[in-house]
Coordinates of C-alpha atoms in Angstrom, one line a residue:
Chain A
M6 CA -4.5 -53.0 -14.7
T7 CA -7.3 -51.2 -16.2
T8 CA -7.1 -47.3 -16.2
P9 CA -10.1 -45.7 -15.6
T10 CA -11.7 -43.2 -17.8
I11 CA -12.3 -39.6 -15.3
R12 CA -14.0 -36.5 -16.9
V13 CA -15.4 -33.4 -15.0
Q14 CA -17.3 -30.7 -17.2
S15 CA -20.1 -28.8 -17.7
E16 CA -21.9 -30.6 -20.6
D17 CA -23.9 -32.7 -20.5
F18 CA -22.5 -36.3 -21.4
D19 CA -25.2 -39.8 -22.8
L20 CA -25.1 -42.7 -20.9
Q21 CA -25.3 -45.1 -23.9
T22 CA -22.2 -42.8 -25.7
E23 CA -20.0 -43.8 -22.6
I24 CA -21.7 -47.4 -22.2
D25 CA -20.9 -47.9 -25.5
R26 CA -17.4 -46.6 -25.6
L27 CA -16.5 -49.2 -22.2
V28 CA -17.5 -51.9 -24.0
A29 CA -16.2 -51.5 -27.7
G30 CA -14.3 -53.9 -28.3
R31 CA -14.3 -56.6 -25.7
T32 CA -15.3 -59.5 -24.9
D33 CA -14.6 -60.8 -22.3
I34 CA -17.4 -58.3 -20.1
G35 CA -20.3 -60.3 -18.9
A36 CA -21.4 -57.5 -16.8
V37 CA -22.0 -53.2 -17.1
V38 CA -23.4 -51.4 -14.1
T39 CA -24.4 -48.3 -14.6
F40 CA -25.1 -45.0 -11.9
S41 CA -26.6 -42.2 -12.9
G42 CA -27.7 -39.2 -10.9
L43 CA -29.9 -36.5 -11.5
C44 CA -30.7 -33.6 -10.5
R45 CA -34.7 -33.2 -7.8
D46 CA -36.6 -30.4 -7.9
E47 CA -37.1 -31.0 -4.2
G48 CA -40.8 -30.6 -4.9
G49 CA -41.4 -28.4 -7.4
S50 CA -38.8 -25.8 -5.0
L51 CA -35.5 -25.8 -7.3
N52 CA -34.8 -23.9 -10.3
A53 CA -31.5 -25.3 -10.1
L54 CA -28.4 -26.7 -8.4
E55 CA -25.2 -24.8 -8.4
L56 CA -22.4 -27.4 -8.7
E57 CA -19.1 -26.2 -7.3
H58 CA -15.2 -27.9 -7.8
Y59 CA -11.7 -27.7 -6.6
P60 CA -10.3 -27.4 -10.3
G61 CA -7.4 -30.4 -10.8
M62 CA -8.4 -31.8 -7.8
A63 CA -11.8 -33.2 -8.4
E64 CA -10.2 -35.2 -11.0
A65 CA -7.2 -36.6 -8.8
E66 CA -9.4 -37.4 -6.1
M67 CA -11.7 -39.2 -8.8
R68 CA -8.8 -40.7 -10.2
R69 CA -7.3 -42.6 -6.8
I70 CA -11.0 -43.5 -5.8
A71 CA -11.3 -45.2 -9.2
E72 CA -7.8 -47.1 -9.0
L73 CA -9.0 -48.1 -5.6
A74 CA -12.3 -49.6 -7.1
V75 CA -10.2 -51.1 -10.2
E76 CA -8.1 -52.8 -7.7
R77 CA -10.5 -54.0 -5.0
F78 CA -13.5 -54.9 -7.4
A79 CA -11.0 -56.6 -10.3
L80 CA -12.8 -54.8 -12.4
Q81 CA -12.1 -54.6 -15.9
G82 CA -13.4 -50.9 -17.2
L83 CA -14.5 -47.3 -14.7
T84 CA -16.1 -44.7 -16.3
A85 CA -17.0 -41.5 -13.8
I86 CA -18.2 -38.5 -15.2
H87 CA -19.2 -35.2 -12.9
R88 CA -20.8 -32.5 -13.8
Y89 CA -19.6 -28.9 -12.4
G90 CA -22.1 -25.0 -13.2
K91 CA -25.7 -25.0 -13.1
I92 CA -27.5 -27.8 -13.3
A93 CA -31.7 -28.1 -13.3
P94 CA -33.6 -30.4 -12.3
G95 CA -34.1 -33.5 -14.1
E96 CA -30.7 -32.9 -15.3
N97 CA -27.5 -34.9 -15.3
I98 CA -25.0 -34.5 -12.7
V99 CA -22.8 -37.9 -12.0
L100 CA -22.5 -41.2 -14.1
V101 CA -20.4 -43.8 -12.9
I102 CA -19.9 -46.6 -15.1
A103 CA -18.3 -50.5 -13.8
A104 CA -17.6 -53.5 -15.7
S105 CA -16.4 -57.2 -14.6
P106 CA -16.9 -60.8 -15.7
H107 CA -19.7 -61.3 -13.1
R108 CA -22.9 -59.5 -12.0
Q109 CA -21.4 -58.3 -8.5
A110 CA -18.3 -56.8 -8.7
A111 CA -19.6 -54.2 -11.1
F112 CA -22.2 -53.5 -8.7
D113 CA -19.7 -53.7 -6.1
G114 CA -17.6 -51.3 -7.8
A115 CA -20.2 -49.1 -8.7
N116 CA -21.2 -48.7 -5.3
F117 CA -17.5 -48.0 -4.3
V118 CA -17.2 -45.2 -6.1
M119 CA -20.2 -43.7 -5.5
D120 CA -19.6 -43.7 -1.5
F121 CA -16.1 -42.1 -1.5
L122 CA -17.2 -40.0 -4.2
K123 CA -19.6 -38.3 -2.0
T124 CA -17.4 -37.8 0.6
A125 CA -14.2 -37.6 -0.9
A126 CA -14.3 -35.6 -4.3
P127 CA -14.7 -31.9 -4.1
F128 CA -17.7 -31.0 -5.6
W129 CA -20.0 -28.2 -3.4
K130 CA -24.3 -28.0 -4.3
K131 CA -25.6 -25.1 -3.7
E132 CA -29.8 -25.0 -4.4
H133 CA -31.5 -21.6 -6.2
P134 CA -35.3 -21.6 -5.7
K135 CA -37.5 -21.1 -7.2
D136 CA -39.2 -18.1 -5.4
G137 CA -35.5 -16.5 -6.3
T138 CA -33.7 -16.0 -2.5
S139 CA -30.1 -17.1 -2.0
G140 CA -30.1 -20.3 -1.4
D141 CA -28.4 -22.3 0.7
W142 CA -25.6 -24.5 0.8
V143 CA -26.3 -28.0 0.7
P144 CA -25.1 -30.2 3.8
A145 CA -23.3 -32.6 3.9
K146 CA -24.7 -35.4 5.5
D147 CA -23.9 -37.8 8.0
A148 CA -25.3 -41.5 5.9
D149 CA -23.4 -40.5 3.1
D150 CA -20.0 -41.2 5.8
S151 CA -21.3 -44.1 7.3
A152 CA -22.2 -45.5 3.5
R153 CA -18.3 -44.7 2.6
D154 CA -17.6 -46.4 6.0
R155 CA -18.5 -49.9 5.3
W156 CA -16.6 -50.3 3.0
L157 CA -13.5 -49.4 5.5
T158 CA -14.8 -52.1 8.2
P159 CA -12.1 -55.2 8.2
R160 CA -14.1 -57.9 5.8
T161 CA -14.5 -60.9 6.9
E162 CA -14.8 -63.2 3.9
Chain B
M25 CA 6.9 -20.1 4.0
K26 CA 4.8 -18.1 0.8
V27 CA 1.6 -20.3 0.5
K28 CA -0.9 -20.1 -1.9
L29 CA -4.4 -20.9 -0.3
V30 CA -7.9 -21.4 -2.1
Y31 CA -11.2 -21.4 -0.6
F32 CA -14.5 -23.1 -1.6
A33 CA -17.9 -23.2 -1.1
W34 CA -19.7 -21.0 2.4
V35 CA -16.1 -21.0 3.3
R36 CA -15.1 -19.0 -0.2
E37 CA -18.0 -16.8 0.3
R38 CA -17.3 -16.2 3.9
I39 CA -13.7 -14.8 3.5
D40 CA -14.8 -13.1 0.6
K41 CA -12.5 -14.6 -2.0
P42 CA -11.8 -17.5 -3.7
E43 CA -7.9 -17.8 -3.5
E44 CA -4.8 -15.4 -1.6
E45 CA -1.4 -15.7 -1.3
I46 CA -0.1 -15.4 2.5
E47 CA 3.0 -15.3 4.5
L48 CA 2.6 -18.0 6.9
P49 CA 3.5 -17.3 10.9
A50 CA 6.3 -19.4 12.4
H51 CA 4.2 -20.9 14.7
V52 CA 1.9 -22.4 12.4
V53 CA 3.7 -25.8 11.9
T54 CA -0.3 -28.2 11.2
A55 CA -3.1 -27.3 9.2
R56 CA -5.0 -26.8 12.2
D57 CA -2.4 -24.1 13.1
L58 CA -3.0 -22.5 9.6
L59 CA -7.1 -22.1 10.3
N60 CA -7.2 -21.0 14.2
H61 CA -4.6 -18.1 12.3
L62 CA -6.7 -17.3 9.6
K63 CA -9.7 -16.9 12.0
T64 CA -7.7 -14.0 13.8
L65 CA -7.2 -12.1 10.4
G66 CA -11.2 -10.9 10.3
D67 CA -14.7 -11.5 10.6
G68 CA -15.2 -12.8 7.3
Y69 CA -12.0 -15.8 7.9
E70 CA -13.8 -15.8 11.8
A71 CA -17.4 -16.6 10.0
A72 CA -15.8 -19.0 7.7
L73 CA -14.0 -21.2 10.5
Q74 CA -15.8 -20.8 13.7
Y75 CA -16.0 -24.5 13.9
P76 CA -12.3 -25.1 12.5
E77 CA -13.2 -29.1 13.1
V78 CA -15.4 -29.3 10.3
I79 CA -13.3 -27.4 7.9
R80 CA -11.5 -29.7 5.7
V81 CA -7.6 -29.3 4.2
A82 CA -5.8 -30.2 0.7
V83 CA -2.0 -30.3 1.0
N84 CA -1.5 -29.9 -2.5
Q85 CA -4.7 -31.4 -3.8
E86 CA -4.6 -33.9 -1.4
H87 CA -6.5 -34.3 1.3
V88 CA -4.6 -34.3 4.9
D89 CA -5.9 -34.5 8.8
Q90 CA -6.0 -31.3 10.5
D91 CA -2.7 -32.5 12.7
E92 CA -0.8 -33.1 9.7
P93 CA 2.2 -30.6 8.9
I94 CA 1.4 -28.1 6.5
A95 CA 5.8 -27.6 5.5
G96 CA 6.9 -27.6 1.6
A97 CA 2.5 -27.2 0.9
R98 CA 2.3 -24.9 -2.3
E99 CA -1.3 -24.8 -2.0
I100 CA -3.4 -25.3 0.8
G101 CA -7.5 -25.8 -0.4
I102 CA -9.8 -25.2 2.4
F103 CA -13.2 -25.9 2.3
P104 CA -16.3 -27.4 3.9
P105 CA -17.2 -30.9 3.8
M106 CA -17.9 -32.0 0.2
T107 CA -21.6 -32.3 -1.1
G108 CA -21.0 -34.1 -4.7
G109 CA -22.7 -37.2 -6.1

């Protein structure tokens, strides 16, 4: 059974370093899908996002999601990293890397992890606007719940 | 029973503290009972929990439905819907 690598950290991560770590010494992996989520500037209005998290539960929930994905898509490797603290536009927020023998499982695995991570991992974003106002908490989107729920409908295959 | 409550995001801001320990009254059985009890503790709690149905609850760092009992909880997290990723 593949053990996912889970990290919750304030510092940045490097995509290539994390991919190299995942595939080091392996010759059985045929597909690696990498998703990274970045902070947008929202049309130039945003100074930074502040990511709050529930220490302990954030890691635990990410691990639960990752283990479900490894089992469901028979992944050969999975890395999920989520940052917290103040993040400026253009900086990384989240990274998911999924490895499998063929591409579809790696695409699906990374997609599944992101859909559940957005709706079940305890992180919250607060906007810090450039105009110096106090900013709002980002509201949860129904579209994120719908994206998660499509993995819950009984599969017909 | 004493239990540690931890608050996050706008729930934390409105209650104006990150955590506290409270004595649970005997009539508080489920997570929903707890939210309804907290709402009576002051204006900040009332503002944070105005729409309790949107609030998420975690017992010992695992998500629970609001109708689940919270007996035996060491730590209860109370927070808005998550917006990470």
